Coordinates of C-alpha atoms in Angstrom, one line a residue:
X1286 CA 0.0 0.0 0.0
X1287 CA 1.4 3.3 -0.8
X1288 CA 2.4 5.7 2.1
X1289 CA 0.1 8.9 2.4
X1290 CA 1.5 12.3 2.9
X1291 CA 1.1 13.5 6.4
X1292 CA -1.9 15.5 7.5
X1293 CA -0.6 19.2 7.6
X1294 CA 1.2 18.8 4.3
X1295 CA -1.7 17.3 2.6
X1296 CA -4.0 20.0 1.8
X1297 CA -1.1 22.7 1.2
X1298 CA -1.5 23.7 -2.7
X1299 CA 2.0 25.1 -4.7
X1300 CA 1.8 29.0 -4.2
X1301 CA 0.3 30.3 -7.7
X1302 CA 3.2 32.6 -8.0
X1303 CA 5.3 29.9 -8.9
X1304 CA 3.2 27.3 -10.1
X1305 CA 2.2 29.7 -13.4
X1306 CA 6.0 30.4 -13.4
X1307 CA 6.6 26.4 -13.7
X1308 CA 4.3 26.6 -16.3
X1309 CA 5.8 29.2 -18.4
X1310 CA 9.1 27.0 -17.9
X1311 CA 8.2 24.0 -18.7
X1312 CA 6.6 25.4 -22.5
X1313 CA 10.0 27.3 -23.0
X1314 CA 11.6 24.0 -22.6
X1315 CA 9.1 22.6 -25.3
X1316 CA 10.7 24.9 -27.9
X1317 CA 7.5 27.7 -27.8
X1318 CA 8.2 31.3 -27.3
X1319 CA 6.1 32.6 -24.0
X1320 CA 6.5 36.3 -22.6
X1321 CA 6.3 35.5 -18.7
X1322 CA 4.6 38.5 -16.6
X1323 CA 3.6 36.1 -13.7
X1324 CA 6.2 37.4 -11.5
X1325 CA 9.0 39.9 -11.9
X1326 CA 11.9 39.0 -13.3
X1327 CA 14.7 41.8 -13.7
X1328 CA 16.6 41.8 -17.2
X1329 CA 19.6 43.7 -15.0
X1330 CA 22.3 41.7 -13.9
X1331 CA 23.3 41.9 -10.1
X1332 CA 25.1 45.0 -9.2
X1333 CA 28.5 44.5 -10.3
X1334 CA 29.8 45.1 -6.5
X1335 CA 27.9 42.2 -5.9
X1336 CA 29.0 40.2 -8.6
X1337 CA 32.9 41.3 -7.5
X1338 CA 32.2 40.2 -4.1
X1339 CA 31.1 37.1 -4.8
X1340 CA 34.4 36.4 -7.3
X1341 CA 36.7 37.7 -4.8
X1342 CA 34.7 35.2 -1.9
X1343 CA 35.3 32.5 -4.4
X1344 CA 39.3 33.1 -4.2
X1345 CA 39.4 32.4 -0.4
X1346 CA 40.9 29.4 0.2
X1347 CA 38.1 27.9 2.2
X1348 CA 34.2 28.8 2.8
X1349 CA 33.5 27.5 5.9
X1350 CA 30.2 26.9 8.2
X1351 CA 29.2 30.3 9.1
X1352 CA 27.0 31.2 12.5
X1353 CA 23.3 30.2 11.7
X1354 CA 22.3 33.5 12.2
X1355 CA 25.1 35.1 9.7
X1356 CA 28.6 36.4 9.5
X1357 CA 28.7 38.6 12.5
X1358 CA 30.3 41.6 10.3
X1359 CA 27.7 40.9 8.0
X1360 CA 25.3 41.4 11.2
X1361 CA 27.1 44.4 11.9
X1362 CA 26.8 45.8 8.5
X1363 CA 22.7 45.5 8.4
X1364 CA 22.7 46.4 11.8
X1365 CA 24.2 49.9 10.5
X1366 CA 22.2 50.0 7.3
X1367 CA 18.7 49.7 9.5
X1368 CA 19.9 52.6 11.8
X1369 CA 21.5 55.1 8.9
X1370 CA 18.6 54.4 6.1
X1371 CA 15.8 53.3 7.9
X1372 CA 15.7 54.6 11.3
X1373 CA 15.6 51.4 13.1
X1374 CA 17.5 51.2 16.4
X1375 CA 19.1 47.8 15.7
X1376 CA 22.1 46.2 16.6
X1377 CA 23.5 42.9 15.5
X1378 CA 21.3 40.8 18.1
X1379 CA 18.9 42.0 16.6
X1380 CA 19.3 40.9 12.7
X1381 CA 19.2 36.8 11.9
X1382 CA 20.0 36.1 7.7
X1383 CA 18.1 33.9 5.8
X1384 CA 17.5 32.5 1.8
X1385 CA 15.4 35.3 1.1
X1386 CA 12.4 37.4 2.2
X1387 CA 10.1 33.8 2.4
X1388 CA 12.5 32.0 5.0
X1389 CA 12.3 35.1 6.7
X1390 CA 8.5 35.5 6.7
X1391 CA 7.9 31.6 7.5
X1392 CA 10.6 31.8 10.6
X1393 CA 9.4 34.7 12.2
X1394 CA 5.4 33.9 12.0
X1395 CA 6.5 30.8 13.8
X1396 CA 8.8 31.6 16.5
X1397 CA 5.3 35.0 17.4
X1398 CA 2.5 32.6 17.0
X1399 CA 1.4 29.3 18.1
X1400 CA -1.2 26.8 16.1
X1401 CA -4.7 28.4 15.7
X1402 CA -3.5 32.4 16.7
X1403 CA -5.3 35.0 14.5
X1404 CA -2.8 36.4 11.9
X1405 CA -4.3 39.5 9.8
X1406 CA -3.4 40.0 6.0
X1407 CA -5.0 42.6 4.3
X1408 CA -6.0 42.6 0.2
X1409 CA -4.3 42.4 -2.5
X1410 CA -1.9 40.1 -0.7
X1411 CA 1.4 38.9 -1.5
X1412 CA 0.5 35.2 -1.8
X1413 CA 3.2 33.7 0.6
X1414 CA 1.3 35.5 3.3
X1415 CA -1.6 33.6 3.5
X1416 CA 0.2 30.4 2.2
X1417 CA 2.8 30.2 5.3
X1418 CA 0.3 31.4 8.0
X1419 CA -1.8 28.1 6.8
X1420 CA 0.9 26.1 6.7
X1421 CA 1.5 26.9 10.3
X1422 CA -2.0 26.0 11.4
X1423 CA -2.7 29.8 11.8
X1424 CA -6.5 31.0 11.4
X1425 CA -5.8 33.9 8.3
X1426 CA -8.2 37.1 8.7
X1427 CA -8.6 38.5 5.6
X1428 CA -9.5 42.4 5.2
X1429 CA -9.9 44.8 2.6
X1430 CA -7.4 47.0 2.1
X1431 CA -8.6 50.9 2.3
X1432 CA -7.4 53.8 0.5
X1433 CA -6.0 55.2 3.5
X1434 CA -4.6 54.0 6.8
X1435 CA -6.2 55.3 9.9
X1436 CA -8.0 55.3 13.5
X1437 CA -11.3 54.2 12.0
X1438 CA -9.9 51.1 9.8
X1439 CA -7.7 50.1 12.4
X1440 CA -9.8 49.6 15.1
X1441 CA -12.8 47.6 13.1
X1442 CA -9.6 45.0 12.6
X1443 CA -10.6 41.7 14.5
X1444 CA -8.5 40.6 17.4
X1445 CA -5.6 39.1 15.8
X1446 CA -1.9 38.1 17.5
X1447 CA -0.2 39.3 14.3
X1448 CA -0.8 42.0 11.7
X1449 CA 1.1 41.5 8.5
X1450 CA 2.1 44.5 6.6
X1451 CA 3.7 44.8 3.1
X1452 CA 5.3 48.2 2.9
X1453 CA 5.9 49.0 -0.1
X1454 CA 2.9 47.2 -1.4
X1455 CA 3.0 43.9 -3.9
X1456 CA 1.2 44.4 -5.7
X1457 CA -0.6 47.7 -5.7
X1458 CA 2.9 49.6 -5.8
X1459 CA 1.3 51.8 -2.7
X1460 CA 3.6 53.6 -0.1
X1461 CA 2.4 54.5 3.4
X1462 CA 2.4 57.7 4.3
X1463 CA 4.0 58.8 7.7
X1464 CA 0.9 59.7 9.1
X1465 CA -0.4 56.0 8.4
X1466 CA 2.3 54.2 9.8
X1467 CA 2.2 56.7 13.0
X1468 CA -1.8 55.5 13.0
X1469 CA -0.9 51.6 13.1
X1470 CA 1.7 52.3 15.7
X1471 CA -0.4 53.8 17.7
X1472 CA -3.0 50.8 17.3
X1473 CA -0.2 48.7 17.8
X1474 CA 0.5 50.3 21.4
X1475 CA -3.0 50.4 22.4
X1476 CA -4.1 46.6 21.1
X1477 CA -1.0 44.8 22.2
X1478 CA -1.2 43.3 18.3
X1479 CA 2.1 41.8 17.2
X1480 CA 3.2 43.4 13.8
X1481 CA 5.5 41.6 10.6
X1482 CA 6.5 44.3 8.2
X1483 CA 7.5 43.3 4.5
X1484 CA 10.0 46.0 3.7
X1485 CA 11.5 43.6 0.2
X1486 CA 10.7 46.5 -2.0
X1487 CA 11.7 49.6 0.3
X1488 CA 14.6 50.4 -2.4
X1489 CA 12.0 50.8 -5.4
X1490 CA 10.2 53.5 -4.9
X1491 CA 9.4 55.9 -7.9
X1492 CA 7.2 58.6 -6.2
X1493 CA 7.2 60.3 -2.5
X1494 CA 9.8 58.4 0.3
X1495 CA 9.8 54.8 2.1
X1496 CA 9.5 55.2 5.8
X1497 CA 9.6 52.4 8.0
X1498 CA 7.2 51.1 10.4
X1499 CA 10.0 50.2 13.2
X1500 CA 11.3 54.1 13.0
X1501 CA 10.2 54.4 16.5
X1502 CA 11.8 54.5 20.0
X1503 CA 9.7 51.2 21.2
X1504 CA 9.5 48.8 18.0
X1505 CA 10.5 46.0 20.4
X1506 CA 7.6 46.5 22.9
X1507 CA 5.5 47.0 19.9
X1508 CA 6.7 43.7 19.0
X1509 CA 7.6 44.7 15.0
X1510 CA 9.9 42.4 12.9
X1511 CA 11.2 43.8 9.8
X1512 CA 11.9 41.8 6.9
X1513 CA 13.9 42.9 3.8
X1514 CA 15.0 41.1 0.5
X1515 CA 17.6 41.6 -2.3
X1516 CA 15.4 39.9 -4.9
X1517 CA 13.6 43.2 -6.3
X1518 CA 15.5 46.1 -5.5
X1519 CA 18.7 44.4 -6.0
X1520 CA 17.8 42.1 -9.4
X1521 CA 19.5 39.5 -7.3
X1522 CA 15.8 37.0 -7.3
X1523 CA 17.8 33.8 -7.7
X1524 CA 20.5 34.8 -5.0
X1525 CA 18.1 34.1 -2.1
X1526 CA 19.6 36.8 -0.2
X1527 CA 17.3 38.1 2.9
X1528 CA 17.3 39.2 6.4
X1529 CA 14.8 39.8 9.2
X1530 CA 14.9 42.7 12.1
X1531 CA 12.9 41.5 15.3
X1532 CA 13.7 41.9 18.9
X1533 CA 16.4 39.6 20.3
X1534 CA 14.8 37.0 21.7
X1535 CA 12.5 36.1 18.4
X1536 CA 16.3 36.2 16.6
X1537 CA 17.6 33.7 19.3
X1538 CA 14.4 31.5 18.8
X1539 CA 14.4 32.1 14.9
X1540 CA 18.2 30.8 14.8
X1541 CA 16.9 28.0 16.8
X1542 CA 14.4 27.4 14.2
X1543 CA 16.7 27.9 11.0
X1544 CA 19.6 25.9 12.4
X1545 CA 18.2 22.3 11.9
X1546 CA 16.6 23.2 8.6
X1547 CA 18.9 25.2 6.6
X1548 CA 21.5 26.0 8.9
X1549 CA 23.7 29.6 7.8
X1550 CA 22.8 31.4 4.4
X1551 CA 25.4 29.9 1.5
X1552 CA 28.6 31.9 2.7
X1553 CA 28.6 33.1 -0.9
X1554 CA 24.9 34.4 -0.8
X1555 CA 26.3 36.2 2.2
X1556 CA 28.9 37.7 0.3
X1557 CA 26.3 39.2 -1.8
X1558 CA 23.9 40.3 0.7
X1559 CA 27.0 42.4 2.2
X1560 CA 28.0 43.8 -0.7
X1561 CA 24.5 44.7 -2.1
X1562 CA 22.8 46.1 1.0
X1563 CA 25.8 48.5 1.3
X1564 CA 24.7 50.1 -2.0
X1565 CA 21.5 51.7 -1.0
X1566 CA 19.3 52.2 -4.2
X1567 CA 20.6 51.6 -7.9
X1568 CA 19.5 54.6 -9.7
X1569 CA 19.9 53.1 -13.5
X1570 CA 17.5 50.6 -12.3
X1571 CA 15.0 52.7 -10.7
X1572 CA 15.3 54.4 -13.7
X1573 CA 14.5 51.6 -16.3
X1574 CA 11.8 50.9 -14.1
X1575 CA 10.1 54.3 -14.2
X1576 CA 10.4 54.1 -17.7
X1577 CA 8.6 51.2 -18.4
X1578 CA 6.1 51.5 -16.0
X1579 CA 5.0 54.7 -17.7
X1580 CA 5.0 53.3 -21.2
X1581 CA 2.2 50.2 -19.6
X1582 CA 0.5 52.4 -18.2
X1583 CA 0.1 54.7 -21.0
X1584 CA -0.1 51.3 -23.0
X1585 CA -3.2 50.8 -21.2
X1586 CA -4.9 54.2 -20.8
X1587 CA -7.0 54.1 -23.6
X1588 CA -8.3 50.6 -23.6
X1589 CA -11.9 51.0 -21.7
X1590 CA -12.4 47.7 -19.8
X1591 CA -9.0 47.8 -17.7
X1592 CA -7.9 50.7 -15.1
X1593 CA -4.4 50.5 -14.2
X1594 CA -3.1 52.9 -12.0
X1595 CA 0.5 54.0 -11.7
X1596 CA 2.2 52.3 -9.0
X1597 CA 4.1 54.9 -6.8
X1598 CA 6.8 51.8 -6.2
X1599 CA 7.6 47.8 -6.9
X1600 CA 7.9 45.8 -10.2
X1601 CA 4.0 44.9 -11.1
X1602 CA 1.1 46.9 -12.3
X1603 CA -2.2 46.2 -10.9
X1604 CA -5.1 46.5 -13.2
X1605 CA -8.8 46.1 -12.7
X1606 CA -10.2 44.4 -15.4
X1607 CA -14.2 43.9 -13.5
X1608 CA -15.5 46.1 -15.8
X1609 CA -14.6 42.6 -18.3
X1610 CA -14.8 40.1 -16.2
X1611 CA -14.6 38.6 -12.0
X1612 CA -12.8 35.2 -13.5
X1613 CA -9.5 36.4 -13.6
X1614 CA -8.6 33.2 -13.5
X1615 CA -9.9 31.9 -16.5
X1616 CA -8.5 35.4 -18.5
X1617 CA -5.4 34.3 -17.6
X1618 CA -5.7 30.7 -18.3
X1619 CA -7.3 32.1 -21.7
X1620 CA -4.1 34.3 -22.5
X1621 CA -1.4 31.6 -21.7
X1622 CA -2.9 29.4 -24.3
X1623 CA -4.1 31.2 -27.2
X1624 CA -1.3 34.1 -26.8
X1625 CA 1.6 32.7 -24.8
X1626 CA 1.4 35.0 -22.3
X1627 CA 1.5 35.0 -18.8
X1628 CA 0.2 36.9 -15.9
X1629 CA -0.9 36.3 -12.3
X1630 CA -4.8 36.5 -11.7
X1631 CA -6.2 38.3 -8.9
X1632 CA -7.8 35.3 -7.4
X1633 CA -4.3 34.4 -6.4
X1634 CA -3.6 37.6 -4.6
X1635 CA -7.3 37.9 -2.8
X1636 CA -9.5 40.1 -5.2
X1637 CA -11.1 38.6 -8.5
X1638 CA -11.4 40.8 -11.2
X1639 CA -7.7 42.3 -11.0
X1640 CA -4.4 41.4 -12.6
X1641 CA -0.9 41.7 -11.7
X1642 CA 1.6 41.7 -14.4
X1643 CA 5.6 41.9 -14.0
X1644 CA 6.7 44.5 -16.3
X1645 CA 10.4 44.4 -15.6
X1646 CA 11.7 41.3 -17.4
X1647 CA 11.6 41.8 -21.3
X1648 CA 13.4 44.6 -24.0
X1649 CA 10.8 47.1 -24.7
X1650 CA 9.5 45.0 -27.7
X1651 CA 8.7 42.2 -25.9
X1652 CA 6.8 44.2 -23.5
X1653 CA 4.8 46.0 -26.3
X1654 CA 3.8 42.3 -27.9
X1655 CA 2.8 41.3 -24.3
X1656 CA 0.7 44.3 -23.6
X1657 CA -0.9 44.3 -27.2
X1658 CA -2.1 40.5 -26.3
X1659 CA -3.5 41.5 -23.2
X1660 CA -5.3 44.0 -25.1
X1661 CA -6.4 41.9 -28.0
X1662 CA -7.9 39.3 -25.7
X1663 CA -9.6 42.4 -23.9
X1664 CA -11.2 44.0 -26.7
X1665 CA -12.4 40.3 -28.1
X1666 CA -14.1 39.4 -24.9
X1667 CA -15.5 42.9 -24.5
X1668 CA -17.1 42.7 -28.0
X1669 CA -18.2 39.3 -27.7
X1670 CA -19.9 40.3 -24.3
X1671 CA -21.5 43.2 -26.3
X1672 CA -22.9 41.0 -29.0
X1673 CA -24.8 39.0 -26.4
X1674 CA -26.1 41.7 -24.4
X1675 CA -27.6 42.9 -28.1
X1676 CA -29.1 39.6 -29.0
X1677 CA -30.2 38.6 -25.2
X1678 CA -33.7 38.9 -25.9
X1679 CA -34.4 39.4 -22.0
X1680 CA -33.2 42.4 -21.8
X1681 CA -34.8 45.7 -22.3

């Protein structure tokens, strides 16, 4: 008789992130051409201080076992970073390094929450979110994001142990505002609510300023953790270079946690991370970024069934597509195989009738033939809708 798979592994699904990516994969390695804006992929290479770092690491005559938690003067480095760029009063004890922002996000939802704990994610959502808190046996609130970030919207939140927070936002590009964050501080202080901040893509911001949530005297009472990536703002995705900012003894129970599964980052991802968060921001990248996200968006401005919005930071656009369809699921599913192109639904993030596409991995061409399919798909569902409002004979 075949063995089963255990019971809290059994009804976990692959996250649709990188299941759709898989897909995309898998016909590339059949031979047919597919433009992939499932997820963001950066057509930049590494920053070339990274890319010497690693080279020079890979002269050394030996790369040892490092401490779980990281080199300590790579510690020390982040440690510095945090309390020159963002304000955080950190000091090594207080920094663990992981294989990216998802090793970060599943350790430190573990070591603040224990099996059926409240954990609050608000949509659009960042897929992982909801996907690790299940895994953990964690009961996942699930709230509407609102246009702003205040008083009123914070205290209709049910009672929850954590609140998760993406700052900057995947994939609605939005920043918060000072006054916002100062808002779920406060709620933080008067609930007793436990907060995870997801700072991966504080280093791609196009319009106003990244300010983060832990930029306050008491962000360890408050009980925030902090967690930062290299994937985005870095183009280093396949590097799996993170860290995560949390008071010390979540650090010392994270290392616990990360020793018998993974033990110490790669000491040549470490390399990288050192030399990469030492950079701060990468201007010809924001750049290119800007660029691009201004020619989708004007791309799309004329086309009436889709409202995309330009995204003040990050590497998607979010566009609402109700005024077409709810089923985002099948326009996506409709796009991959009559067009060969890829994007990630909104049922995947929380909110049917959206779609987020990755507009950061192609030349310029490719990103125009991708668009224009999106479009042509559009306009052939819109007019086929049209027909059979005309010929539905129960309508007025």
């Amino acid at each position: 008789m075949p063995h089963s798979v255990s019971k809290r592994i059994a009804a976990a699904r692959p996250l649709a992130t990188t299941a759709m990516h898989e897909r995309v994969d898998l016909l590339k390695q059949r031979g047919e051409a597919v433009i992939d804006f499932s997820i963001a992929i950066s057509h930049f290479p590494a920053p070339a201080p990274v890319r010497a770092a690693v080279r020079a690491a890979l002269d050394e005559p030996l790369l040892p076992y490092t401490a779980v938690g990281g080199l300590p003067a790579l510690r020390d480095g982040l440690a510095r970073k945090l309390r020159a760029e963002n304000g955080i009063d950190a000091q090594a004890q207080h920094v663990i390094v992981t294989n990216g922002a998802k090793q970060a996000l599943y350790q430190t939802l573990y070591v603040m929450t224990d099996p059926g704990d409240a954990v609050i994610v608000m949509r659009p959502h960042w897929p992982a979110y909801v996907a690790t808190a299940q895994l953990l046996g964690l009961r996942v609130e699930l709230v509407d994001q609102p246009d702003v970030i205040d008083a009123a919207f914070l205290d209709g939140l049910p009672r929850a142990k954590v609140l998760v927070v993406n700052n900057p936002h995947n994939p609605t590009g939005r920043v918060y505002t000072p006054a916002e964050l100062d808002a779920i501080r406060a709620w933080l202080r008067a609930r007793g609510t436990a907060c995870i901040v997801d700072e991966s893509y504080e280093k791609l911001v196009f319009d106003g300023a990244h300010h983060s949530l832990a930029a306050c005297p008491d962000w360890q009472a408050l009980g925030i953790a902090t967690i930062f990536s290299a994937s985005q703002s870095y183009a280093m995705m396949g590097w799996r270079a993170g860290f995560a900012c949390a008071p010390a003894a979540w650090i010392r129970a994270m290392e616990a946690l990360q020793g018998p599964i993974t033990a110490a980052v790669p000491a040549l991802t470490q390399a990288a991370a050192a030399a990469a968060f030492a950079i701060g921001a990468v201007p010809d990248l924001l750049a290119d970024y800007r660029a691009r996200r201004d020619l989708v968006v004007d791309l799309f401005a004329p086309v009436p069934w889709i409202a995309v919005a330009s995204p003040a930071s990050g590497p998607y656009l979010w566009g609402d597509i109700s005024a077409l369809t709810l089923d985002t699921t099948a326009f996506a599913e409709r796009l991959i195989e009559e067009y060969r192109v890829a994007i990630m639904p909104g049922e995947a993030l929380g909110c049917p009738g959206f779609i987020r596409l990755g507009y950061i991995a192609d030349d310029e061409a490719t990103l125009r033939r991708g668009v224009a399919a999106i479009i042509a798909l559009g306009d052939r569902m819109a007019a086929a809708g049209a027909a059979g409002r005309e010929a539905d004979p129960c309508r007025a």
